[in-house]
């Protein structure tokens, strides 16, 4: 089962409204994605906390339709 980039963006933005998201389909199967997520919500948080915020936004989709996610998070400069 694959997941479209628009759906990944929708889920992340639902949980992190100010998120800027850059997605790349790593192998062309829409199951393995790389995402860079930038949000002011990440200011003052550790990388682990930042990733947990994104994982929470993705919910049950991660590990299901979204098989793998290479995640990079950052606060705006």
PDB file of C-alpha atoms in Angstrom:
ATOM      1  CA  UNK A   1       0.000   0.000   0.000  1.00  0.00           C
ATOM      2  CA  UNK A   2       1.461   3.363  -1.028  1.00  0.00           C
ATOM      3  CA  UNK A   3       0.949   6.878   0.285  1.00  0.00           C
ATOM      4  CA  UNK A   4       0.808  10.030  -1.813  1.00  0.00           C
ATOM      5  CA  UNK A   5       2.954  13.013  -0.887  1.00  0.00           C
ATOM      6  CA  UNK A   6      -0.154  15.206  -0.627  1.00  0.00           C
ATOM      7  CA  UNK A   7      -1.563  12.934   2.087  1.00  0.00           C
ATOM      8  CA  UNK A   8       1.712  12.969   4.047  1.00  0.00           C
ATOM      9  CA  UNK A   9       1.769  16.767   3.849  1.00  0.00           C
ATOM     10  CA  UNK A  10      -1.883  17.003   4.900  1.00  0.00           C
ATOM     11  CA  UNK A  11      -1.289  14.854   7.995  1.00  0.00           C
ATOM     12  CA  UNK A  12       1.837  16.729   9.050  1.00  0.00           C
ATOM     13  CA  UNK A  13       0.180  20.136   8.547  1.00  0.00           C
ATOM     14  CA  UNK A  14      -2.861  18.996  10.548  1.00  0.00           C
ATOM     15  CA  UNK A  15      -0.566  18.377  13.519  1.00  0.00           C
ATOM     16  CA  UNK A  16       1.974  21.137  12.819  1.00  0.00           C
ATOM     17  CA  UNK A  17       0.110  23.973  11.058  1.00  0.00           C
ATOM     18  CA  UNK A  18       3.151  26.154  10.301  1.00  0.00           C
ATOM     19  CA  UNK A  19       5.252  23.259   8.950  1.00  0.00           C
ATOM     20  CA  UNK A  20       7.253  23.681   5.762  1.00  0.00           C
ATOM     21  CA  UNK A  21       7.653  20.236   4.244  1.00  0.00           C
ATOM     22  CA  UNK A  22       9.977  18.944   1.541  1.00  0.00           C
ATOM     23  CA  UNK A  23       9.264  15.347   0.478  1.00  0.00           C
ATOM     24  CA  UNK A  24      11.249  13.009  -1.750  1.00  0.00           C
ATOM     25  CA  UNK A  25      10.093   9.555  -2.879  1.00  0.00           C
ATOM     26  CA  UNK A  26      13.321   7.636  -2.271  1.00  0.00           C
ATOM     27  CA  UNK A  27      12.770   4.613  -4.509  1.00  0.00           C
ATOM     28  CA  UNK A  28       9.735   5.530  -6.602  1.00  0.00           C
ATOM     29  CA  UNK A  29       7.272   3.240  -4.818  1.00  0.00           C
ATOM     30  CA  UNK A  30       5.524   5.850  -2.619  1.00  0.00           C
ATOM     31  CA  UNK A  31       6.320   3.661   0.406  1.00  0.00           C
ATOM     32  CA  UNK A  32       9.785   5.035   1.234  1.00  0.00           C
ATOM     33  CA  UNK A  33       9.974   8.788   1.748  1.00  0.00           C
ATOM     34  CA  UNK A  34      12.493  11.364   2.912  1.00  0.00           C
ATOM     35  CA  UNK A  35      10.991  14.417   4.603  1.00  0.00           C
ATOM     36  CA  UNK A  36      12.488  17.646   5.832  1.00  0.00           C
ATOM     37  CA  UNK A  37      10.093  19.425   8.169  1.00  0.00           C
ATOM     38  CA  UNK A  38      10.722  22.979   9.373  1.00  0.00           C
ATOM     39  CA  UNK A  39       8.535  24.482  12.095  1.00  0.00           C
ATOM     40  CA  UNK A  40       8.702  27.112  14.807  1.00  0.00           C
ATOM     41  CA  UNK A  41       7.180  24.460  17.062  1.00  0.00           C
ATOM     42  CA  UNK A  42      10.621  22.805  17.120  1.00  0.00           C
ATOM     43  CA  UNK A  43      12.373  25.787  18.738  1.00  0.00           C
ATOM     44  CA  UNK A  44      14.005  24.721  21.999  1.00  0.00           C
ATOM     45  CA  UNK A  45      13.195  21.039  21.493  1.00  0.00           C
ATOM     46  CA  UNK A  46      15.646  18.179  21.068  1.00  0.00           C
ATOM     47  CA  UNK A  47      15.785  16.249  17.777  1.00  0.00           C
ATOM     48  CA  UNK A  48      14.015  13.363  19.499  1.00  0.00           C
ATOM     49  CA  UNK A  49      11.182  15.649  20.626  1.00  0.00           C
ATOM     50  CA  UNK A  50      10.949  17.180  17.136  1.00  0.00           C
ATOM     51  CA  UNK A  51      10.683  13.737  15.534  1.00  0.00           C
ATOM     52  CA  UNK A  52       8.065  12.651  18.070  1.00  0.00           C
ATOM     53  CA  UNK A  53       5.923  15.646  17.087  1.00  0.00           C
ATOM     54  CA  UNK A  54       6.063  14.596  13.423  1.00  0.00           C
ATOM     55  CA  UNK A  55       5.417  10.920  14.229  1.00  0.00           C
ATOM     56  CA  UNK A  56       2.390  11.908  16.315  1.00  0.00           C
ATOM     57  CA  UNK A  57       1.017  13.920  13.386  1.00  0.00           C
ATOM     58  CA  UNK A  58       1.437  10.914  11.064  1.00  0.00           C
ATOM     59  CA  UNK A  59      -0.224   8.577  13.544  1.00  0.00           C
ATOM     60  CA  UNK A  60      -1.061   5.049  12.423  1.00  0.00           C
ATOM     61  CA  UNK A  61       0.015   5.765   8.844  1.00  0.00           C
ATOM     62  CA  UNK A  62       3.674   5.374   9.825  1.00  0.00           C
ATOM     63  CA  UNK A  63       4.608   1.720   9.569  1.00  0.00           C
ATOM     64  CA  UNK A  64       1.439   1.036   7.578  1.00  0.00           C
ATOM     65  CA  UNK A  65       0.855   2.777   4.246  1.00  0.00           C
ATOM     66  CA  UNK A  66       3.919   4.905   4.967  1.00  0.00           C
ATOM     67  CA  UNK A  67       6.415   2.083   5.266  1.00  0.00           C
ATOM     68  CA  UNK A  68       9.604   4.117   5.845  1.00  0.00           C
ATOM     69  CA  UNK A  69      10.389   7.752   6.561  1.00  0.00           C
ATOM     70  CA  UNK A  70      13.838   9.302   6.585  1.00  0.00           C
ATOM     71  CA  UNK A  71      13.139  12.361   8.711  1.00  0.00           C
ATOM     72  CA  UNK A  72      15.040  15.609   9.112  1.00  0.00           C
ATOM     73  CA  UNK A  73      13.576  18.298  11.365  1.00  0.00           C
ATOM     74  CA  UNK A  74      14.672  21.865  12.017  1.00  0.00           C
ATOM     75  CA  UNK A  75      13.529  25.139  13.470  1.00  0.00           C
ATOM     76  CA  UNK A  76      13.426  28.139  11.123  1.00  0.00           C
ATOM     77  CA  UNK A  77      16.540  30.280  10.961  1.00  0.00           C
TER      78      UNK A  77
END
